[in-house]
Amino acid sequence: MKKSLRIFKIFLFLLMMMTTQDLLAQLKGAWHLKDGDTNHLLLIEHNFIFHTIYKDNEFINLHGGTFERTEKELVINMLVHNLNADAVGKKTHLPYTFLNDELTLMPGNKILKFKRVDSGNAPLAGVWRITSRMQADGKVVPIHQTGTRVTYKILTSSKFQWLAIDPAVKLFNGTGGGSYTFKDGKYVETIEFFSRDNNRVGASLSFDGKLENGDWHHSGLSSKGEKIYEIWSQVK
């Protein structure tokens, strides 16, 4: 009897895990809302969600973090909010509805209706952290990050965004993003927003890229014209 009960509990746990993953898979990818001259970009990959608000030449806001989805709410553990640092480290309960590739979020008294841009199914789709970098002497060495600062790069099927944050001290260091393509070993980014320099909007950067043993090798010239070779690993 006890053995049967234990097996039943394990079955229920696995069923709940599968259901949660299915729910997250339904939302993954890029979502967009145009409100006048203001863009709302929502990127969802793995269990991360980031909401960026920007105009054609003006970055406005980034907020988001890790999340869980229930039938009625997205429960977000806020990792960054550049307009409200006090929200970082707290949980935000965000009512939503989802139907026919339209995701409606209801923060406060607002209603935000997002249309799907892509479904987040691509070789580079996911959330990445840089783990190795080439030095001036040509050697590729691991990056040993200290403290709590972190740089993420989130990619869907067609959109990318990097963000440098330090959730422990509620610090936002910068973000940028836009559209990308990855074909025949060439990775090309087109910048649509950049918190540090609005003059970069519209610029395109081309890199060599490849996936090797699950890691993303990224090389070329930075926006400053400096030679780079980086290795990024997916956040699990």
Short mmCIF file of C-alpha atoms in Angstrom, two decimals:
data_model
loop_
_atom_site.label_atom_id
_atom_site.label_comp_id
_atom_site.label_asym_id
_atom_site.label_seq_id
_atom_site.Cartn_x
_atom_site.Cartn_y
_atom_site.Cartn_z
CA MET A 1 0.00 0.00 0.00
CA LYS A 2 2.77 2.42 1.00
CA LYS A 3 4.73 1.55 -2.13
CA SER A 4 1.68 2.18 -4.33
CA LEU A 5 1.08 5.54 -2.65
CA ARG A 6 4.71 6.51 -3.16
CA ILE A 7 4.54 5.59 -6.87
CA PHE A 8 1.30 7.58 -7.22
CA LYS A 9 2.92 10.67 -5.64
CA ILE A 10 5.90 10.37 -8.00
CA PHE A 11 3.49 10.08 -10.95
CA LEU A 12 1.64 13.22 -9.87
CA PHE A 13 4.92 15.10 -9.46
CA LEU A 14 6.11 14.11 -12.93
CA LEU A 15 2.72 15.02 -14.40
CA MET A 16 2.89 18.46 -12.79
CA MET A 17 6.42 18.97 -14.13
CA MET A 18 5.36 17.97 -17.64
CA THR A 19 2.31 20.25 -17.48
CA THR A 20 4.44 23.20 -16.31
CA GLN A 21 6.93 22.68 -19.12
CA ASP A 22 4.10 22.44 -21.67
CA LEU A 23 2.64 25.72 -20.41
CA LEU A 24 6.01 27.45 -20.63
CA ALA A 25 6.58 26.06 -24.13
CA GLN A 26 3.33 27.66 -25.31
CA LEU A 27 4.60 31.13 -24.38
CA LYS A 28 8.25 30.89 -25.46
CA GLY A 29 9.50 33.18 -28.19
CA ALA A 30 9.17 36.85 -29.04
CA TRP A 31 6.05 39.01 -28.66
CA HIS A 32 5.45 42.59 -29.79
CA LEU A 33 2.99 45.39 -29.13
CA LYS A 34 2.98 48.76 -30.92
CA ASP A 35 1.28 51.57 -28.99
CA GLY A 36 1.55 54.77 -31.02
CA ASP A 37 5.27 55.39 -31.39
CA THR A 38 6.13 53.10 -28.47
CA ASN A 39 7.27 49.49 -28.85
CA HIS A 40 6.78 46.78 -26.25
CA LEU A 41 9.01 43.74 -26.82
CA LEU A 42 8.48 40.61 -24.73
CA LEU A 43 11.09 37.85 -24.88
CA ILE A 44 10.35 34.51 -23.21
CA GLU A 45 12.87 31.66 -23.19
CA HIS A 46 13.53 28.84 -20.74
CA ASN A 47 11.94 30.26 -17.57
CA PHE A 48 13.04 33.86 -18.21
CA ILE A 49 10.81 36.75 -19.28
CA PHE A 50 11.96 40.28 -20.15
CA HIS A 51 9.75 43.20 -21.17
CA THR A 52 11.46 46.10 -22.95
CA ILE A 53 9.79 49.40 -23.82
CA TYR A 54 11.36 51.72 -26.37
CA LYS A 55 10.69 54.25 -29.11
CA ASP A 56 12.52 54.37 -32.43
CA ASN A 57 15.40 56.36 -30.94
CA GLU A 58 14.74 56.21 -27.22
CA PHE A 59 15.15 53.38 -24.72
CA ILE A 60 12.57 53.65 -21.92
CA ASN A 61 12.38 50.62 -19.66
CA LEU A 62 13.47 47.02 -19.06
CA HIS A 63 12.02 44.77 -16.41
CA GLY A 64 11.72 41.03 -15.89
CA GLY A 65 13.36 37.94 -14.47
CA THR A 66 12.54 34.29 -13.94
CA PHE A 67 8.92 33.23 -13.80
CA GLU A 68 6.36 30.51 -13.24
CA ARG A 69 3.04 30.25 -15.04
CA THR A 70 -0.24 29.32 -13.43
CA GLU A 71 -3.58 29.20 -15.21
CA LYS A 72 -4.29 32.85 -14.42
CA GLU A 73 -1.00 34.54 -13.50
CA LEU A 74 2.63 34.86 -14.42
CA VAL A 75 4.57 34.96 -11.14
CA ILE A 76 7.79 36.85 -11.89
CA ASN A 77 10.84 36.92 -9.62
CA MET A 78 12.10 40.35 -10.64
CA LEU A 79 15.82 40.44 -11.51
CA VAL A 80 15.88 43.88 -13.13
CA HIS A 81 13.71 47.00 -13.29
CA ASN A 82 15.58 50.11 -14.36
CA LEU A 83 12.74 52.48 -13.40
CA ASN A 84 11.87 50.86 -10.07
CA ALA A 85 14.85 49.26 -8.34
CA ASP A 86 12.71 48.51 -5.26
CA ALA A 87 10.83 45.89 -7.32
CA VAL A 88 14.01 43.81 -7.79
CA GLY A 89 14.07 40.72 -5.58
CA LYS A 90 10.31 40.73 -5.15
CA LYS A 91 7.63 38.64 -6.82
CA THR A 92 5.19 40.27 -9.21
CA HIS A 93 1.85 38.57 -9.88
CA LEU A 94 0.80 39.45 -13.42
CA PRO A 95 -2.66 38.39 -14.66
CA TYR A 96 -2.73 37.23 -18.27
CA THR A 97 -4.77 35.51 -20.96
CA PHE A 98 -3.45 33.54 -23.91
CA LEU A 99 -5.43 32.66 -27.03
CA ASN A 100 -4.57 32.09 -30.70
CA ASP A 101 -1.07 33.57 -30.55
CA GLU A 102 -2.24 36.65 -28.68
CA LEU A 103 -0.85 37.15 -25.19
CA THR A 104 -2.65 39.73 -23.04
CA LEU A 105 -0.95 41.04 -19.91
CA MET A 106 -2.83 43.04 -17.32
CA PRO A 107 -0.43 45.02 -15.11
CA GLY A 108 -2.49 47.17 -12.76
CA ASN A 109 -5.32 48.78 -14.73
CA LYS A 110 -3.54 48.40 -18.08
CA ILE A 111 -4.29 45.88 -20.82
CA LEU A 112 -1.38 45.02 -23.11
CA LYS A 113 -2.17 42.81 -26.11
CA PHE A 114 0.95 41.24 -27.62
CA LYS A 115 1.12 39.51 -30.99
CA ARG A 116 3.52 36.62 -31.50
CA VAL A 117 6.65 37.41 -33.52
CA ASP A 118 8.17 33.93 -33.38
CA SER A 119 7.91 30.71 -31.41
CA GLY A 120 11.47 30.60 -30.09
CA ASN A 121 12.45 27.45 -31.96
CA ALA A 122 15.90 27.94 -33.50
CA PRO A 123 19.45 26.62 -32.94
CA LEU A 124 20.43 29.68 -30.88
CA ALA A 125 17.13 30.11 -29.03
CA GLY A 126 17.65 30.23 -25.28
CA VAL A 127 19.29 32.21 -22.50
CA TRP A 128 23.08 32.41 -22.61
CA ARG A 129 25.96 33.49 -20.34
CA ILE A 130 29.50 34.16 -21.50
CA THR A 131 31.87 31.53 -20.08
CA SER A 132 35.16 31.99 -22.00
CA ARG A 133 36.93 34.75 -23.91
CA MET A 134 40.07 35.11 -26.04
CA GLN A 135 42.85 37.18 -24.50
CA ALA A 136 45.20 39.54 -26.33
CA ASP A 137 47.75 36.71 -26.60
CA GLY A 138 45.25 34.56 -28.52
CA LYS A 139 44.49 32.14 -25.70
CA VAL A 140 40.86 31.34 -24.89
CA VAL A 141 40.45 31.25 -21.12
CA PRO A 142 37.46 30.65 -18.83
CA ILE A 143 35.80 33.66 -17.29
CA HIS A 144 35.66 33.42 -13.51
CA GLN A 145 32.95 35.86 -12.55
CA THR A 146 33.09 37.26 -9.04
CA GLY A 147 30.36 39.00 -7.15
CA THR A 148 26.76 38.93 -8.32
CA ARG A 149 26.92 40.88 -11.57
CA VAL A 150 25.75 38.89 -14.57
CA THR A 151 25.38 39.41 -18.32
CA TYR A 152 22.65 37.45 -20.07
CA LYS A 153 21.93 37.18 -23.77
CA ILE A 154 18.46 35.93 -24.66
CA LEU A 155 17.62 34.83 -28.20
CA THR A 156 14.37 33.65 -29.73
CA SER A 157 14.03 32.61 -33.39
CA SER A 158 14.50 36.16 -34.68
CA LYS A 159 15.09 38.52 -31.75
CA PHE A 160 18.07 39.04 -29.43
CA GLN A 161 18.77 41.04 -26.31
CA TRP A 162 21.71 41.35 -23.94
CA LEU A 163 21.43 42.76 -20.44
CA ALA A 164 24.03 43.49 -17.79
CA ILE A 165 22.57 43.50 -14.29
CA ASP A 166 23.41 42.91 -10.65
CA PRO A 167 20.23 41.73 -8.91
CA ALA A 168 21.88 41.53 -5.48
CA VAL A 169 22.38 45.29 -5.38
CA LYS A 170 19.41 46.08 -7.68
CA LEU A 171 21.71 47.53 -10.33
CA PHE A 172 20.95 47.93 -14.04
CA ASN A 173 24.10 48.40 -16.14
CA GLY A 174 22.68 48.40 -19.65
CA THR A 175 20.84 46.54 -22.39
CA GLY A 176 20.49 46.42 -26.14
CA GLY A 177 18.73 44.29 -28.67
CA GLY A 178 16.85 43.91 -31.90
CA SER A 179 16.66 41.37 -34.72
CA TYR A 180 19.18 38.74 -35.78
CA THR A 181 19.84 36.11 -38.42
CA PHE A 182 22.07 33.04 -38.16
CA LYS A 183 22.83 31.21 -41.38
CA ASP A 184 25.83 29.41 -42.90
CA GLY A 185 28.07 30.32 -39.99
CA LYS A 186 27.22 34.03 -40.10
CA TYR A 187 25.46 35.72 -37.20
CA VAL A 188 24.13 39.23 -37.97
CA GLU A 189 22.53 41.59 -35.45
CA THR A 190 20.50 44.69 -36.27
CA ILE A 191 20.15 47.01 -33.29
CA GLU A 192 16.65 48.33 -32.54
CA PHE A 193 17.28 49.71 -29.03
CA PHE A 194 20.39 50.45 -26.96
CA SER A 195 20.18 51.98 -23.50
CA ARG A 196 23.74 53.36 -23.60
CA ASP A 197 23.74 55.02 -27.01
CA ASN A 198 20.62 55.70 -29.08
CA ASN A 199 22.86 56.57 -32.04
CA ARG A 200 23.61 52.85 -32.44
CA VAL A 201 19.99 52.11 -33.40
CA GLY A 202 19.79 50.84 -36.98
CA ALA A 203 23.39 49.61 -37.09
CA SER A 204 24.14 46.03 -38.14
CA LEU A 205 27.01 43.90 -36.86
CA SER A 206 28.19 40.68 -38.49
CA PHE A 207 30.03 37.88 -36.69
CA ASP A 208 31.21 34.36 -37.32
CA GLY A 209 29.23 31.88 -35.26
CA LYS A 210 29.01 28.18 -34.62
CA LEU A 211 27.52 25.75 -32.14
CA GLU A 212 30.03 23.28 -30.73
CA ASN A 213 29.24 20.77 -27.95
CA GLY A 214 26.23 22.87 -26.99
CA ASP A 215 28.24 26.09 -26.68
CA TRP A 216 27.98 29.12 -28.94
CA HIS A 217 31.29 30.37 -30.37
CA HIS A 218 31.01 34.01 -31.34
CA SER A 219 33.82 35.93 -33.08
CA GLY A 220 34.44 39.08 -35.09
CA LEU A 221 34.68 42.79 -34.33
CA SER A 222 32.78 44.54 -31.55
CA SER A 223 30.83 47.78 -32.04
CA LYS A 224 34.07 49.57 -31.06
CA GLY A 225 36.04 47.74 -33.76
CA GLU A 226 37.85 45.49 -31.30
CA LYS A 227 38.54 41.84 -32.15
CA ILE A 228 36.55 39.42 -30.03
CA TYR A 229 36.22 35.66 -29.61
CA GLU A 230 33.70 34.58 -27.00
CA ILE A 231 32.16 31.30 -25.91
CA TRP A 232 28.65 31.40 -24.49
CA SER A 233 26.88 28.56 -22.63
CA GLN A 234 23.15 28.11 -22.11
CA VAL A 235 21.68 28.88 -18.71
CA LYS A 236 20.11 25.69 -17.42
#
